[in-house]
Amino acid sequence: MTHPAASPASPTPAASADPATASTGPAAPEPAPGPHAAPARAPGAARAVLKAEVRLFRREPGSLFWILAFPTVLLAVLGSVPSFREAQDDLGGIRLVDAYVPVTVLLSMIMSGIQAMPPVITGYRERGILRRMSATPVRPAAVLGAQMGLHGAAALGSALLSLTVGRAVFDVALPRQIFGYAVALVLATASALALGGLVSALSRTSKAATAVGSAVFFPMMFSAGVWLPVQAMPDTLAQIVEALPFGAAAEALNQAAAGDWPGPVHLGVLVLWTAVLTAAAARWFRWE
């Protein structure tokens, strides 16, 4: 992925060459900037970083496809299978295509947080971009915030696309408990980004981040129900999966889709995983 060059520090103004000043002795030093001077420049610089990251993100067709398009393409392929459009008794009377809408929603978060984001952040650190930014009004945290915001927004956009296509093409009912669905969606996105942050913290190079992300990717896909929906899993396996972030998210989304408020246990699992993963990422992350 193309990486932006670090912004150079502002040059120090040259000393005055006025002869009158020289005849009267050295010029009085300029007053030091107040404590709020640097923060005053930071918001504008942070916005510039965000704009640059948006431009770079749009130039990555691979990331855009896997995050935004692939989950919906998978849903369209599965929905085209006739047996997936028939009611299943072991799923409580719903169709497989109905069960796979929340799965594709979670798949976009896994793609974004675990596969796409860590190599970018690790690549910035590997090339010294984060270290160089620490000498400018822009702090490295602005880059991390921009990356998390972009990948989180892309995941949520992909989720909306899956819901729209499911409704328009396969007559999948929209979530009946909209607010509960949104809460579960936001918590699932936060846990995916926190897990991606931990992968970035533990990986020294972008290649290592890709390898670690791939190792985490497949278990998370399984827990989200990509190969077998959580509702169709044996009880013991379902209980284990529901203790993982994406298994809990899948059940929370299913409950909200059916019109119920997501279970407090499932939401609590998401909050707990997000807090633990965020704390671990903050503990082990290094700017250099």
XYZ file of C-alpha atoms in Angstrom:
288
model
C 0.000 0.000 0.000
C 1.284 3.454 -0.830
C 2.284 5.331 2.297
C 2.292 9.107 2.751
C 5.544 10.855 3.454
C 5.904 12.432 6.846
C 5.069 16.131 7.012
C 8.217 18.202 7.471
C 8.496 20.317 10.562
C 7.899 24.025 10.105
C 11.188 25.858 9.475
C 12.439 28.229 12.163
C 12.212 31.883 11.057
C 15.591 33.343 10.186
C 17.180 35.911 12.478
C 16.700 39.587 11.578
C 19.458 41.183 9.471
C 18.456 44.796 10.250
C 21.661 46.863 10.846
C 19.867 48.930 13.453
C 19.310 45.844 15.482
C 22.964 44.894 15.234
C 24.083 48.339 16.464
C 21.962 48.179 19.552
C 22.934 44.667 20.578
C 21.341 41.299 20.110
C 17.647 41.195 19.369
C 15.363 40.374 22.241
C 14.139 36.805 22.055
C 10.635 36.324 20.812
C 8.172 35.220 23.464
C 7.681 31.472 23.582
C 4.414 30.243 22.171
C 1.702 29.695 24.695
C 0.645 26.253 25.791
C -2.274 26.289 23.377
C -0.281 27.193 20.252
C 0.538 23.649 19.136
C -2.947 22.276 19.748
C -4.314 25.179 17.707
C -2.394 23.891 14.660
C -3.083 20.222 15.357
C -6.769 20.050 14.315
C -5.988 21.440 10.850
C -3.033 19.090 10.480
C -5.137 16.142 11.644
C -7.769 16.995 9.051
C -5.062 17.064 6.396
C -3.905 13.613 7.512
C -7.473 12.311 7.345
C -7.910 13.674 3.810
C -4.626 12.095 2.741
C -5.616 8.750 4.243
C -8.989 8.902 2.480
C -7.260 9.495 -0.867
C -4.870 6.597 -0.253
C -7.676 4.325 0.851
C -9.645 5.035 -2.310
C -6.599 4.076 -4.395
C -6.568 0.555 -2.947
C -9.041 -1.430 -5.087
C -8.112 -4.664 -3.316
C -9.096 -3.375 0.112
C -12.222 -1.743 -1.245
C -13.314 -4.987 -2.903
C -12.677 -7.282 0.053
C -14.285 -4.945 2.581
C -17.137 -3.370 0.639
C -17.981 -5.786 -2.158
C -16.927 -9.317 -1.226
C -19.399 -9.881 1.652
C -22.312 -8.802 -0.541
C -21.027 -10.878 -3.471
C -20.858 -13.901 -1.151
C -24.431 -13.254 -0.036
C -25.573 -13.035 -3.670
C -23.827 -16.307 -4.542
C -25.298 -18.143 -1.549
C -28.734 -16.666 -2.139
C -28.725 -17.916 -5.709
C -28.688 -21.529 -4.441
C -32.327 -22.687 -4.360
C -31.971 -24.659 -1.114
C -30.744 -21.510 0.650
C -34.100 -19.879 -0.067
C -36.113 -22.624 1.624
C -37.164 -22.547 5.283
C -35.040 -24.731 7.556
C -36.523 -26.378 10.635
C -33.151 -26.567 12.399
C -32.839 -22.784 12.013
C -36.179 -22.050 13.637
C -38.083 -21.833 10.358
C -35.925 -19.155 8.719
C -34.047 -19.601 5.446
C -30.290 -20.012 5.165
C -30.078 -16.767 3.212
C -31.750 -15.019 6.163
C -29.160 -16.503 8.520
C -26.278 -15.468 6.287
C -27.087 -11.752 6.175
C -25.643 -11.102 9.673
C -22.747 -13.420 8.768
C -21.810 -11.257 5.782
C -22.228 -8.171 7.951
C -19.637 -9.567 10.377
C -17.417 -10.735 7.534
C -16.936 -7.131 6.411
C -15.741 -6.219 9.913
C -13.322 -9.140 10.015
C -11.944 -8.184 6.600
C -11.571 -4.554 7.588
C -10.230 -4.822 11.113
C -8.049 -7.927 10.902
C -6.944 -8.250 7.283
C -6.829 -4.723 5.842
C -5.884 -2.363 8.677
C -2.935 -4.031 10.489
C -0.542 -4.169 7.486
C -1.106 -0.466 6.847
C -0.406 0.629 10.428
C 2.553 -1.732 10.775
C 3.923 -0.504 7.461
C 3.796 3.092 8.692
C 5.754 2.123 11.793
C 8.194 -0.033 9.826
C 9.055 2.870 7.508
C 9.493 5.347 10.368
C 6.493 7.458 9.369
C 4.971 7.418 12.853
C 8.306 8.356 14.430
C 8.834 11.286 12.055
C 5.309 12.554 12.625
C 6.048 12.915 16.340
C 8.239 15.932 15.436
C 5.362 17.727 13.685
C 2.092 19.244 14.909
C 0.487 15.962 13.853
C 0.879 13.203 16.381
C 1.025 9.529 15.302
C -2.283 8.969 17.073
C -3.939 11.040 14.336
C -2.852 8.488 11.742
C -4.109 5.608 13.863
C -7.400 7.394 14.453
C -7.814 8.074 10.742
C -7.097 4.445 9.860
C -9.524 3.102 12.441
C -12.185 5.588 11.402
C -11.823 4.760 7.707
C -11.856 0.996 8.162
C -14.720 1.199 10.647
C -16.762 3.352 8.267
C -16.020 0.972 5.387
C -17.190 -1.995 7.466
C -20.417 -0.225 8.429
C -20.986 0.788 4.800
C -20.542 -2.822 3.722
C -23.009 -3.915 6.410
C -25.629 -1.517 5.068
C -24.973 -2.792 1.543
C -25.506 -6.412 2.638
C -28.755 -5.492 4.396
C -29.973 -3.580 1.330
C -29.149 -6.352 -1.147
C -30.627 -8.983 1.162
C -33.869 -7.066 1.349
C -34.088 -6.012 -2.304
C -32.953 -9.241 -3.954
C -33.827 -12.051 -1.529
C -36.679 -10.493 0.450
C -34.780 -10.763 3.725
C -36.641 -8.863 6.420
C -34.921 -5.787 7.783
C -34.013 -5.844 11.477
C -37.137 -5.345 13.574
C -35.230 -3.930 16.524
C -33.291 -1.227 14.674
C -31.720 0.434 17.713
C -30.606 -2.875 19.221
C -29.182 -3.933 15.861
C -27.236 -0.675 15.612
C -25.818 -1.120 19.124
C -24.655 -4.649 18.326
C -23.232 -3.456 15.008
C -21.196 -0.673 16.615
C -19.881 -2.954 19.364
C -18.919 -5.619 16.825
C -17.074 -3.013 14.758
C -15.265 -1.753 17.851
C -14.173 -5.281 18.800
C -12.914 -5.932 15.245
C -10.863 -2.725 15.261
C -9.529 -3.502 18.741
C -8.448 -6.952 17.567
C -6.804 -5.377 14.532
C -5.024 -2.932 16.832
C -3.631 -5.841 18.852
C -2.432 -7.562 15.676
C -0.693 -4.314 14.710
C 0.896 -4.044 18.150
C 2.265 -7.584 18.122
C 3.567 -7.504 14.527
C 6.969 -5.956 13.867
C 6.606 -5.806 10.067
C 3.760 -5.549 7.580
C 4.458 -9.098 6.389
C 4.177 -10.348 9.939
C 0.914 -8.423 10.341
C -0.472 -10.147 7.257
C 0.579 -13.556 8.582
C -0.805 -12.967 12.084
C -3.992 -11.498 10.641
C -4.481 -14.564 8.460
C -3.972 -16.855 11.462
C -6.663 -14.968 13.386
C -8.890 -14.507 10.340
C -10.122 -18.077 9.887
C -11.097 -18.781 13.526
C -12.984 -15.494 13.589
C -14.764 -16.390 10.344
C -15.794 -19.727 11.852
C -17.063 -18.088 15.028
C -19.075 -15.615 12.950
C -20.826 -18.543 11.246
C -19.349 -18.334 7.750
C -19.183 -22.121 7.356
C -22.028 -22.962 9.714
C -24.464 -20.449 11.207
C -24.289 -20.265 14.983
C -27.970 -21.255 15.223
C -27.190 -24.567 13.493
C -24.153 -25.464 15.647
C -24.350 -28.168 18.341
C -25.137 -26.721 21.749
C -21.663 -27.180 23.229
C -19.933 -25.691 20.205
C -22.424 -22.816 20.081
C -21.723 -21.960 23.732
C -17.971 -21.860 23.041
C -18.430 -19.735 19.930
C -20.749 -17.313 21.718
C -17.945 -16.575 24.189
C -15.895 -15.169 21.290
C -16.500 -11.639 19.985
C -17.958 -12.505 16.587
C -19.988 -15.433 17.865
C -21.576 -13.141 20.435
C -22.062 -10.493 17.759
C -23.766 -12.991 15.445
C -26.258 -13.955 18.146
C -26.863 -10.314 19.123
C -27.581 -9.397 15.496
C -29.885 -12.389 15.069
C -31.856 -11.445 18.176
C -32.233 -7.840 17.026
C -33.223 -8.978 13.538
C -36.008 -11.095 15.077
C -37.334 -8.075 16.977
C -35.821 -8.727 20.392
C -33.304 -6.612 22.234
C -29.846 -8.266 22.048
C -29.152 -10.359 25.109
C -27.140 -8.589 27.812
C -24.738 -11.542 27.942
C -23.878 -11.183 24.251
C -23.494 -7.414 24.481
C -21.418 -7.859 27.638
C -19.114 -10.294 25.830
C -18.573 -7.705 23.077
C -17.854 -4.930 25.572
C -15.462 -7.146 27.534
C -13.538 -8.275 24.457
C -13.296 -4.697 23.179
C -11.953 -3.458 26.514
C -9.441 -6.308 26.901
C -8.180 -6.102 23.312
C -7.889 -2.313 23.460
C -5.939 -2.450 26.721
C -3.599 -5.118 25.327
C -3.036 -3.159 22.111
C -2.255 0.012 24.079
C 0.114 -1.936 26.337
C 2.214 -3.486 23.576
C 1.963 -0.941 20.772
C 5.176 0.855 19.874
C 5.547 3.931 17.675
C 8.951 2.773 16.424
